[in-house]
Amino acid sequence: MADEQHDTIDDLLAEARTFPPPEHVTRDALVTDTALYDEAAADHEGFWARRASELVSWAREWDTVCEWELPFSKWFVGGTLNVSYNCLDRHVEAGRGDKVAIHWEGEPGDTRTLTYAEMLDEVQRFANVLKGLGVERGDRVNIYLPMVPEAAVAMLACARIGAAHSVVFGGFSSQALADRIDDAEAKVLITADGGYRRGEVFPLKPAADEAIAHTPSIEHVVVVKRGGNEVAMVDGRDHWYHDLMETADPTCPAEPMDSEQLLFLLYTSGTTGKPKGIMHTSGGYLTQVTYTAKYVFDLHPDTDVFWCTADVGWVTGHSYIVYGPMSNGATQVMYEGVPNFPGNDRFWEIVEKYGVTVLYTAPTAIRTFMKWGPEEPAKHDLSSLRLLGSVGEPINPEAWMWYHQYIGGGRCPIVDTWWQTETGGIMISPLPGVTTTKPGSATFPLPGVVAEVVDDAGERVDHGGGYLTLTRPWPGMLRGIWGDPDRYRETYWSRFPDRYFAGDGAKLDADGYLWLLGRVDDVMNISGHRISTTEVESALVSHPGVAEAAVVGATDPTTGQAIIAYVITRGGADGDGVTAEQLRAHVAAEIGAIAKPKAIFITPDLPKTRSGKIMRRLLRDVAEGRTMGDTTTLADASVVEELQRRAAESPQED
Ligand code: WT7
């Protein structure tokens, strides 16, 4: 095991370039000194309590800031608030109802503008729709939508009535959706007929239909009309969104909810078996996302146009499209489609059109833009941009420099933000008016976050490589895994005593800067999305022609990692003539296109230890074209030679 992790935590790269905050940023930045850091270091809980009262509107103040019974935390205990009130009503009450909340851009080029007053109206009506369908406080509602404003409306409507949403990314398969609905026992599913992607309508309702054929908990389905594609509606169960909204009562008061009321579940991949329903609650989560959206992005709601390019189906969309920016009353862009429709300059066209000032995107997208060349952004006036953000995986220094130069025009600071579905909000990041950045480093924990790098034995490392751990509870932290407290403890709190282990390798340089080094567990990071090797293996093995499968993430210049699978087919008729292409399609059907292996090698055998454990390290070596390391623990070393021969002969991908 130690051996397997070794290459992940070696300290190999030295980056000497530094970028102090530019004068045009420090002039107006919300934070320009270390006062917040000092305040948090002096009094951790007091720091968060002050953020909670400054940034969030409470119906009732809390009695206790934090109850910490490792590994379970509760924040602002006894306090009550309504999250949708914080994101909508309070801005309207303050006279900012006409301010644009969302500039929505459809992929075909159609647009919609929603002000805060309009959002509030829509959310109240939809909250009443949900109530009318029998949704009550504490129930779960599933959301399976394209990137349309109704996704944000549905989430906020759930929050308004104290129902927890569970958003499933629209690119996931019906099987993945069914698993998540079942696990959450959701009552209502909100979906669409279809959405636009790369110039075509992709149907969602048929996938939803397939899923709910196997999910007894779903009583009603609400369908947003977007794609215009033909869909089947089941009488009494399925309802058009626009029909329900037409007759909905326009007022739905925001009732106070307990600070620890479940706000949402979001499923994420773990190292084993089925996805984990990560639980986030109300008061602490809202405090952290409001705080981080404000200070990391240096948000000036009156002048900024914020654009987070993530899908609402991921945590980035939850925290930095819906809750963080809206709680701050910001104006933002929401875009439905892909970056290369109709041309490779679509993002830059959008930045110019709306005057985007703060752009938050992912390294995999940046590397793709690099491939398309600087002439694409050069077609547009990007001078409105003043700050750039990155999230999802380590950003390579070269990608950082390209982003800085060709998108930021050399003038915009870059905030490389490290966090996870589990942390709820940003944890490690520069503050743009304070931190001198280094390309590729997420720099320092934010004020209020305490992170430490430790070695194998759990001893603190002050310089060099190790494992990233968090040592103090934070308000946005996950409250557990839905229905499985033991798995929560086991997954995050058992590797090192009294420490949350995030699953990432990290190093500290001589100046104390943190450098994230990628996952050290069996979780891959494909284009910033976490996919477990086990889940893809299970999907492959569920094909009748497959006997055994081993999956690894191999370094890939565009997607960070690429999924490479090694498959042993079954003897006899089942496995006869199974092709890699069929298996790729099978994985797409089981999990979703996102988990489709880039290459599948059909092999007679897999390298295993004598105890039968698949040696993934060796498979990664093969996949990345490296010569073999130590194979002495292998049961049969000739297997690897055979695999290498096959890898050299049959490279196959898209
Ligand atoms: C994993 C969490 C956080 C929202 C998107 C992904 C990796 C995320 C960074 C970064 C290096 C990063 C980590 C982390 N990651 N941001 N700035 N630098 N690595 O959320 O699906 O929960 O994945 O993404 O490996 O553990 P997620």
XYZ file of C-alpha atoms and ligand atoms in Angstrom:
681
model
C 0.000 0.000 0.000
C 2.700 2.477 1.002
C 4.466 1.523 -2.167
C 1.388 2.204 -4.281
C 1.045 5.668 -2.869
C 4.643 6.604 -3.102
C 4.671 8.161 -6.544
C 1.726 10.355 -5.582
C 3.453 12.082 -2.730
C 6.969 12.547 -3.999
C 7.951 16.155 -4.182
C 9.064 16.455 -7.804
C 8.213 19.852 -9.098
C 9.700 23.185 -8.145
C 7.869 26.325 -9.272
C 9.620 29.635 -8.741
C 7.236 32.178 -10.340
C 5.229 34.333 -7.940
C 2.356 36.766 -8.499
C 1.584 39.348 -5.820
C -1.919 40.860 -5.866
C -1.943 43.604 -8.515
C -2.630 47.186 -7.545
C -5.961 47.356 -9.420
C -7.179 44.496 -7.207
C -5.872 45.646 -3.830
C -7.352 49.113 -4.454
C -10.953 47.848 -4.100
C -10.558 44.378 -2.609
C -12.719 43.453 0.375
C -9.716 41.973 2.158
C -6.241 43.438 1.883
C -4.585 42.434 5.122
C -4.265 39.430 7.427
C -6.903 40.519 9.958
C -9.281 37.645 9.118
C -6.450 35.120 9.429
C -5.442 36.573 12.794
C -9.012 36.633 14.039
C -9.590 32.985 13.100
C -6.290 31.852 14.595
C -7.136 33.562 17.882
C -10.685 32.183 18.201
C -11.883 29.541 15.737
C -15.510 29.311 16.844
C -15.841 33.020 17.533
C -14.575 33.705 14.021
C -17.281 31.550 12.450
C -19.950 32.932 14.782
C -19.120 36.454 13.643
C -19.269 35.381 9.972
C -22.640 33.719 10.613
C -24.147 36.824 12.151
C -22.639 39.258 9.630
C -23.422 37.317 6.477
C -26.580 35.339 7.205
C -30.037 36.486 8.339
C -31.365 34.376 11.193
C -34.930 34.112 12.425
C -33.614 33.093 15.821
C -30.068 33.288 17.086
C -28.246 30.093 18.027
C -27.499 28.925 21.556
C -24.275 27.053 20.786
C -21.825 27.874 17.983
C -20.519 24.348 17.504
C -21.238 20.983 19.071
C -18.330 18.739 18.246
C -18.495 15.068 19.017
C -15.850 13.757 16.700
C -16.604 12.988 13.900
C -20.061 14.581 14.127
C -20.511 18.344 14.229
C -23.516 20.608 14.578
C -23.289 24.340 13.968
C -25.301 27.261 15.267
C -27.369 24.876 17.324
C -30.760 26.234 18.314
C -30.631 28.891 15.602
C -33.299 29.045 12.904
C -33.203 30.480 9.399
C -34.615 29.971 5.961
C -31.984 29.455 3.287
C -34.213 30.639 0.431
C -35.068 33.769 2.427
C -31.349 34.471 2.604
C -30.881 33.924 -1.125
C -33.955 35.875 -2.276
C -36.339 37.705 0.058
C -33.741 39.693 1.911
C -32.401 41.202 -1.306
C -35.897 42.106 -2.481
C -36.746 43.576 0.937
C -33.581 45.685 0.709
C -34.830 47.223 -2.544
C -32.726 45.121 -4.885
C -35.612 43.182 -6.427
C -34.878 44.536 -9.907
C -31.297 43.424 -9.800
C -30.525 40.584 -12.222
C -29.962 37.310 -10.428
C -29.406 35.162 -13.507
C -28.460 35.983 -17.070
C -29.325 32.638 -18.580
C -27.889 31.678 -21.933
C -29.333 28.650 -23.700
C -27.042 26.676 -25.917
C -28.966 27.487 -29.127
C -28.567 31.183 -28.279
C -31.939 31.896 -26.650
C -31.706 33.871 -23.411
C -33.666 34.626 -20.252
C -33.097 37.237 -17.595
C -34.360 36.666 -14.076
C -34.281 39.368 -11.441
C -34.264 38.626 -7.741
C -37.941 39.607 -7.546
C -38.793 37.244 -10.398
C -36.784 34.429 -8.842
C -38.594 34.959 -5.549
C -41.943 34.811 -7.308
C -41.019 31.653 -9.198
C -39.608 29.975 -6.090
C -42.674 30.750 -3.979
C -44.998 29.334 -6.619
C -42.920 26.242 -7.055
C -42.663 25.739 -3.291
C -46.474 25.691 -3.281
C -46.463 23.251 -6.191
C -44.259 20.904 -4.187
C -46.507 21.239 -1.155
C -49.470 20.470 -3.378
C -47.753 17.269 -4.461
C -47.482 16.219 -0.845
C -43.887 17.258 -0.139
C -43.351 18.031 3.537
C -40.508 19.240 5.696
C -37.863 16.506 5.910
C -38.872 14.786 2.640
C -36.396 14.261 -0.198
C -36.935 15.556 -3.730
C -34.844 14.399 -6.676
C -33.789 16.825 -9.384
C -32.590 15.591 -12.784
C -32.444 18.638 -15.018
C -30.328 20.302 -17.672
C -28.728 23.665 -16.906
C -31.934 25.693 -16.893
C -33.014 28.319 -14.338
C -35.681 25.885 -13.098
C -32.861 23.852 -11.542
C -32.015 26.747 -9.213
C -35.723 27.466 -8.686
C -36.383 23.848 -7.710
C -33.473 23.753 -5.280
C -34.494 26.998 -3.597
C -38.140 25.906 -3.459
C -37.094 22.749 -1.621
C -35.033 24.846 0.782
C -37.990 27.140 1.322
C -40.205 24.337 2.635
C -37.501 22.320 4.381
C -37.385 19.442 1.912
C -33.908 18.176 1.023
C -32.970 18.097 -2.633
C -30.851 15.447 -4.235
C -29.639 16.684 -7.592
C -28.426 14.068 -10.038
C -26.268 15.329 -12.901
C -28.253 15.169 -16.165
C -25.439 13.207 -17.802
C -25.915 10.263 -15.472
C -27.726 7.174 -16.725
C -31.181 6.005 -15.658
C -29.548 3.306 -13.552
C -27.446 5.852 -11.651
C -30.558 7.987 -11.162
C -32.598 5.030 -9.912
C -29.904 4.074 -7.377
C -29.821 7.618 -6.004
C -33.611 7.961 -5.857
C -33.856 4.662 -4.021
C -31.148 5.464 -1.542
C -32.751 8.813 -0.699
C -36.319 7.449 -0.925
C -37.352 10.574 -2.781
C -41.071 11.347 -3.167
C -40.949 13.646 -6.159
C -38.713 13.792 -9.218
C -38.203 17.026 -11.126
C -36.913 16.533 -14.645
C -37.243 17.961 -18.166
C -38.309 16.593 -21.510
C -34.740 17.148 -22.661
C -31.951 19.698 -22.878
C -29.505 21.011 -25.433
C -26.035 19.647 -25.804
C -23.695 20.197 -28.719
C -26.510 21.450 -30.895
C -28.854 18.552 -30.277
C -31.629 17.748 -27.852
C -30.690 15.011 -25.414
C -33.763 13.343 -23.941
C -34.024 13.219 -20.155
C -37.624 12.182 -19.509
C -37.201 8.729 -21.124
C -34.224 8.049 -18.831
C -36.266 9.289 -15.880
C -39.129 6.982 -16.907
C -36.778 4.036 -17.014
C -35.440 4.913 -13.579
C -38.792 5.365 -11.873
C -40.082 2.084 -13.213
C -37.881 0.679 -10.420
C -38.225 3.310 -7.695
C -41.348 2.758 -5.587
C -40.861 5.934 -3.502
C -41.584 8.384 -6.365
C -45.194 9.580 -6.275
C -45.030 12.488 -8.716
C -42.888 13.677 -11.585
C -42.672 17.326 -12.611
C -41.475 17.906 -16.174
C -39.937 21.163 -17.376
C -40.422 21.759 -21.092
C -37.085 22.587 -22.632
C -36.044 20.232 -25.415
C -39.464 20.124 -27.105
C -38.881 16.428 -27.730
C -41.787 14.004 -27.625
C -42.321 12.467 -24.179
C -44.808 10.097 -22.598
C -46.756 11.525 -19.644
C -48.377 9.166 -17.165
C -51.776 10.440 -16.033
C -51.913 11.419 -12.377
C -48.189 10.888 -11.879
C -46.526 13.200 -14.417
C -47.212 16.933 -14.588
C -45.862 19.731 -16.769
C -44.049 22.364 -14.737
C -45.744 25.209 -16.621
C -49.225 23.782 -15.999
C -48.663 23.461 -12.266
C -47.100 26.916 -12.049
C -50.006 28.576 -13.826
C -52.416 27.787 -11.021
C -49.952 27.860 -8.106
C -50.525 30.203 -5.180
C -47.953 33.025 -5.519
C -47.224 33.370 -1.808
C -45.326 30.890 0.258
C -43.869 32.437 3.391
C -40.310 31.416 4.228
C -40.705 29.458 7.433
C -37.747 29.331 9.788
C -35.905 26.000 9.725
C -33.599 24.543 12.259
C -29.944 25.360 11.559
C -29.282 21.626 11.303
C -32.239 20.941 8.960
C -31.028 18.752 6.075
C -30.597 21.062 3.076
C -29.432 18.534 0.518
C -27.938 15.191 -0.300
C -25.365 15.004 -3.042
C -24.032 11.654 -4.145
C -20.338 11.221 -4.734
C -18.030 8.355 -5.527
C -16.140 6.546 -2.851
C -13.495 3.883 -3.065
C -15.922 1.027 -2.652
C -19.373 0.006 -3.772
C -22.286 2.345 -4.072
C -22.144 6.142 -4.145
C -22.334 8.004 -0.859
C -25.158 10.446 -0.127
C -23.220 13.358 1.357
C -25.399 15.259 3.840
C -25.330 19.039 4.111
C -27.444 21.070 6.502
C -28.604 24.675 6.531
C -27.013 27.260 8.824
C -23.393 26.161 8.758
C -23.357 25.380 5.055
C -24.927 28.720 4.143
C -22.444 30.562 6.352
C -19.486 28.914 4.681
C -20.623 29.311 1.080
C -21.683 32.928 1.641
C -18.356 33.722 3.278
C -16.222 31.973 0.667
C -18.179 33.306 -2.330
C -17.776 36.806 -0.937
C -14.101 36.796 0.012
C -12.502 34.289 -2.361
C -14.192 35.898 -5.368
C -13.985 39.342 -3.791
C -17.617 39.801 -4.777
C -18.913 43.319 -5.206
C -22.585 42.563 -5.904
C -23.261 45.990 -7.404
C -20.664 45.732 -10.125
C -19.676 42.105 -10.554
C -20.995 39.619 -13.074
C -19.996 36.219 -11.776
C -19.833 33.103 -13.922
C -19.263 29.630 -12.558
C -19.205 27.229 -15.496
C -19.997 24.083 -13.481
C -23.218 22.111 -13.826
C -25.692 22.376 -10.938
C -25.452 18.588 -10.710
C -22.062 18.925 -8.989
C -21.293 20.503 -5.662
C -19.602 23.441 -7.394
C -22.952 24.306 -8.942
C -24.731 23.969 -5.605
C -22.324 26.194 -3.710
C -21.177 28.672 -6.373
C -24.150 28.976 -8.709
C -27.058 28.652 -6.335
C -26.303 29.253 -2.669
C -23.067 31.281 -2.467
C -23.671 33.908 -5.168
C -27.405 34.250 -4.460
C -26.959 34.598 -0.737
C -24.596 37.466 -1.581
C -27.149 39.000 -3.969
C -24.758 38.744 -6.905
C -25.559 38.847 -10.605
C -24.419 35.802 -12.481
C -24.362 34.027 -15.806
C -25.760 30.521 -16.191
C -24.972 28.709 -19.431
C -26.762 25.611 -20.629
C -24.361 24.025 -23.060
C -20.874 22.985 -24.085
C -17.896 25.313 -24.661
C -17.592 24.417 -28.349
C -21.031 25.106 -29.734
C -21.403 26.591 -32.214
C -17.691 27.476 -32.136
C -14.686 26.972 -29.884
C -15.034 30.565 -28.687
C -18.482 30.233 -27.082
C -17.225 30.915 -23.537
C -15.397 34.044 -24.653
C -18.399 35.239 -26.589
C -20.429 34.895 -23.354
C -17.810 36.704 -21.266
C -17.885 39.607 -23.712
C -21.675 39.638 -24.095
C -22.445 39.849 -20.387
C -19.300 41.637 -19.240
C -18.295 38.801 -16.940
C -15.921 40.049 -14.254
C -15.215 36.868 -12.286
C -14.877 33.524 -14.065
C -14.728 30.223 -12.181
C -13.896 27.141 -14.234
C -11.936 23.876 -14.180
C -8.408 22.872 -15.220
C -9.737 20.301 -17.677
C -11.587 23.090 -19.502
C -8.495 25.287 -19.445
C -6.378 22.516 -20.962
C -9.001 22.074 -23.668
C -8.893 25.811 -24.415
C -5.113 25.551 -24.638
C -5.534 22.875 -27.306
C -7.929 25.081 -29.257
C -5.380 27.876 -29.160
C -5.173 31.490 -27.959
C -6.791 32.706 -31.178
C -10.215 31.695 -29.778
C -10.228 34.023 -26.748
C -8.437 36.628 -28.878
C -11.608 36.977 -30.993
C -13.345 38.675 -28.067
C -12.950 41.595 -25.726
C -12.263 39.999 -22.345
C -11.280 43.222 -20.621
C -14.239 42.997 -18.209
C -12.552 40.084 -16.418
C -10.781 40.976 -13.207
C -10.499 37.668 -11.345
C -10.209 34.023 -12.383
C -10.886 30.862 -10.397
C -10.032 27.209 -10.805
C -11.510 24.105 -9.174
C -11.784 20.357 -9.522
C -8.243 19.070 -9.678
C -4.698 20.303 -9.403
C -4.023 22.946 -12.045
C -0.745 22.398 -13.832
C 1.546 25.420 -13.725
C 1.493 25.621 -17.534
C -2.306 25.674 -17.620
C -2.261 28.297 -14.852
C 0.113 30.473 -16.881
C -1.976 30.084 -20.022
C -5.164 31.003 -18.123
C -3.393 33.993 -16.627
C -1.992 35.225 -19.911
C -4.651 34.478 -22.533
C -7.843 34.709 -20.490
C -6.774 37.068 -17.738
C -4.707 39.287 -20.030
C -1.896 39.075 -17.491
C -3.845 41.309 -15.112
C -6.268 38.961 -13.273
C -5.285 37.096 -10.133
C -6.111 33.390 -10.148
C -7.700 31.742 -7.137
C -7.015 28.008 -7.229
C -9.657 26.694 -4.846
C -9.333 23.297 -3.206
C -12.412 21.724 -1.666
C -14.702 18.712 -1.987
C -18.332 17.682 -2.077
C -17.792 16.788 1.565
C -16.393 20.155 2.643
C -19.420 22.033 1.250
C -17.411 25.101 0.352
C -13.921 26.301 -0.519
C -11.275 25.408 2.075
C -7.862 26.196 0.619
C -7.430 29.168 -1.665
C -5.693 32.491 -2.068
C -7.551 35.659 -1.090
C -7.079 37.803 -4.183
C -6.241 41.033 -2.375
C -3.816 39.427 0.046
C -2.114 36.307 -1.226
C 0.909 36.183 -3.476
C 0.154 33.227 -5.718
C 2.397 30.606 -7.276
C 1.160 28.859 -10.439
C -0.137 25.430 -9.420
C -0.426 26.039 -5.695
C -3.753 26.469 -3.887
C -1.600 28.428 -1.390
C -3.092 28.491 2.146
C -6.145 27.376 4.113
C -8.732 30.143 4.287
C -9.243 31.921 7.596
C -11.323 29.505 9.686
C -9.882 26.372 8.079
C -7.135 24.348 9.695
C -5.305 21.920 7.402
C -2.205 19.869 8.055
C -0.077 17.589 5.930
C 0.909 14.364 7.669
C 3.112 11.402 6.819
C 2.166 7.710 6.767
C 2.358 7.553 10.539
C 0.101 10.577 10.950
C 2.950 12.841 12.080
C 2.787 16.435 10.955
C 4.961 17.356 8.009
C 6.094 20.976 7.777
C 7.996 20.676 4.547
C 7.621 18.062 1.805
C 4.978 15.572 0.747
C 2.252 13.727 2.620
C -1.490 13.474 3.087
C -3.853 16.404 3.405
C -5.893 16.363 6.615
C -8.266 18.794 8.318
C -7.972 19.128 12.060
C -10.821 21.388 13.127
C -14.533 21.144 12.312
C -15.826 23.767 9.860
C -19.432 24.936 9.430
C -19.942 23.595 5.897
C -18.608 20.144 6.665
C -20.667 17.115 5.734
C -22.858 15.904 8.554
C -22.464 12.308 7.480
C -23.363 9.799 4.790
C -27.093 9.337 4.343
C -28.167 6.217 6.172
C -24.645 5.065 6.972
C -22.883 6.680 9.950
C -20.363 3.845 10.184
C -19.247 4.354 6.620
C -18.834 8.059 7.374
C -16.542 7.348 10.299
C -14.655 4.649 8.422
C -14.187 6.664 5.207
C -13.019 9.974 6.566
C -11.900 9.570 10.163
C -10.192 6.197 10.486
C -6.945 6.596 8.526
C -5.490 9.129 10.997
C -6.770 9.583 14.554
C -8.703 12.822 15.159
C -8.174 13.997 11.608
C -10.461 14.268 8.601
C -8.534 12.649 5.755
C -9.577 14.127 2.433
C -8.083 11.441 0.164
C -5.599 13.859 -1.413
C -1.846 13.950 -1.380
C -0.278 17.354 -0.769
C 3.077 18.943 -0.177
C 4.263 22.011 1.643
C 7.054 24.028 0.081
C 9.721 26.010 1.892
C 7.404 29.054 2.079
C 4.567 26.990 3.560
C 2.511 26.968 0.344
C 0.246 23.961 -0.165
C 0.412 22.027 -3.419
C -2.308 19.466 -4.055
C -0.983 16.283 -5.623
C -4.141 14.376 -6.579
C -5.994 11.469 -5.036
C -4.129 8.771 -3.200
C -7.056 6.351 -3.002
C -8.840 4.350 -5.684
C -10.819 7.337 -6.831
C -10.074 8.768 -10.258
C -10.448 12.393 -11.213
C -11.770 12.658 -14.754
C -12.249 16.247 -15.915
C -12.686 17.299 -12.303
C -15.285 14.618 -11.564
C -14.742 11.902 -9.051
C -15.316 8.410 -10.294
C -14.370 5.339 -8.344
C -12.463 2.510 -9.967
C -14.768 0.079 -8.171
C -17.920 1.506 -9.690
C -16.590 1.275 -13.225
C -15.350 -2.246 -12.518
C -18.759 -3.219 -11.176
C -20.410 -1.769 -14.259
C -18.098 -3.785 -16.517
C -18.622 -6.978 -14.562
C -22.391 -6.508 -14.799
C -22.065 -7.237 -18.534
C -22.831 -10.939 -19.114
C -19.689 -11.344 -21.216
C -17.284 -10.083 -18.538
C -15.664 -12.232 -15.874
C -13.341 -9.754 -14.249
C -12.283 -6.152 -14.676
C -9.622 -3.852 -13.342
C -9.830 -0.109 -13.846
C -7.168 2.540 -13.369
C -6.900 6.254 -13.913
C -3.990 7.042 -16.228
C -2.576 10.528 -16.594
C -4.215 12.300 -19.488
C -3.180 15.659 -20.935
C -6.761 16.969 -21.254
C -8.967 15.276 -18.711
C -6.379 14.985 -15.927
C -6.918 11.285 -15.700
C -8.463 8.919 -18.234
C -10.231 5.668 -17.413
C -8.370 2.624 -18.655
C -9.954 -0.794 -18.173
C -8.519 -4.287 -18.364
C -11.150 -6.931 -18.855
C -11.204 -10.712 -18.744
C -14.115 -12.052 -20.744
C -16.135 -15.097 -19.794
C -15.494 -18.373 -21.450
C -18.225 -19.841 -23.652
C -20.987 -18.088 -25.517
C -21.398 -15.111 -23.141
C -17.924 -13.806 -23.662
C -17.623 -14.782 -27.266
C -16.946 -11.832 -29.472
C -17.483 -9.166 -26.778
C -15.890 -6.004 -28.086
C -14.347 -3.085 -26.265
C -16.877 -0.839 -27.999
C -19.824 -2.818 -26.599
C -18.334 -2.625 -23.137
C -17.798 1.110 -23.355
C -21.453 1.516 -24.334
C -22.437 -0.750 -21.464
C -20.579 1.384 -18.915
C -22.215 4.489 -20.360
C -25.625 2.870 -19.888
C -24.852 1.743 -16.355
C -23.254 4.909 -15.008
C -23.279 7.566 -17.699
C -21.110 8.704 -20.566
C -18.780 10.425 -18.131
C -17.554 7.049 -16.851
C -16.960 5.517 -20.284
C -13.423 4.108 -20.358
C -11.133 5.808 -22.833
C -9.609 2.430 -23.647
C -10.527 -1.139 -22.805
C -8.032 -3.947 -23.148
C -9.356 -7.461 -23.279
C -6.832 -9.667 -21.598
C -6.507 -13.332 -20.585
C -5.296 -12.449 -17.097
C -4.693 -9.627 -14.597
C -1.637 -8.966 -12.452
C -2.405 -9.984 -8.883
C -0.590 -10.297 -5.630
C -0.334 -13.713 -4.129
C -3.268 -12.863 -1.909
C -5.314 -12.097 -5.013
C -5.366 -8.288 -4.853
C -5.211 -6.638 -8.264
C -1.987 -4.632 -8.590
C -3.334 -1.354 -9.863
C 0.039 0.319 -9.616
C 1.348 -2.015 -12.299
C -1.679 -1.446 -14.466
C -1.178 2.294 -14.163
C 2.429 1.812 -15.206
C 1.288 -0.128 -18.257
C -1.388 2.419 -19.078
C 1.064 5.287 -18.816
C 3.664 3.415 -20.835
C 6.197 3.150 -18.015
C 8.585 0.302 -17.574
C 7.747 -2.033 -14.755
C 8.674 -1.363 -11.202
C 8.979 -4.162 -8.738
C 7.017 -7.206 -9.867
C 8.353 -9.633 -7.320
C 5.124 -9.711 -5.324
C 3.210 -10.761 -8.427
C 1.687 -14.198 -8.582
C 2.558 -14.442 -12.269
C 4.912 -11.837 -13.734
C 4.338 -12.900 -17.345
C 0.852 -11.360 -17.190
C 2.335 -7.890 -17.238
C 4.469 -8.539 -20.290
C 1.414 -9.791 -22.088
C -0.515 -6.640 -21.102
C 2.282 -4.382 -22.288
C 2.367 -6.182 -25.604
C -1.389 -5.691 -26.013
C -1.223 -2.040 -24.957
C 1.406 -1.376 -27.599
C -0.585 -3.172 -30.281
C -4.084 -1.902 -29.826
C -4.416 1.660 -28.687
C -8.131 2.418 -29.099
C -10.072 5.414 -28.019
C -12.617 7.909 -29.262
C -11.667 16.291 -5.151
C -13.073 16.602 -4.727
C -14.713 20.836 -5.192
C -15.639 20.826 -6.268
C -15.299 19.970 -7.441
C -14.863 18.575 -7.119
C -9.967 17.441 -6.248
C -10.844 19.808 -6.192
C -9.004 20.951 -6.383
C -7.937 21.888 -6.499
C -6.440 20.092 -6.511
C -8.677 19.578 -6.356
C -9.421 16.807 -4.998
C -10.643 16.656 -4.117
N -9.846 18.906 -6.246
N -10.351 21.050 -6.283
N -8.150 23.211 -6.558
N -6.672 21.413 -6.560
N -7.398 19.162 -6.418
O -15.578 18.046 -6.020
O -16.100 15.757 -6.851
O -16.032 16.250 -4.386
O -13.930 16.175 -5.755
O -11.346 17.080 -6.294
O -8.880 15.558 -5.322
O -10.511 15.659 -3.138
P -15.483 16.519 -5.738
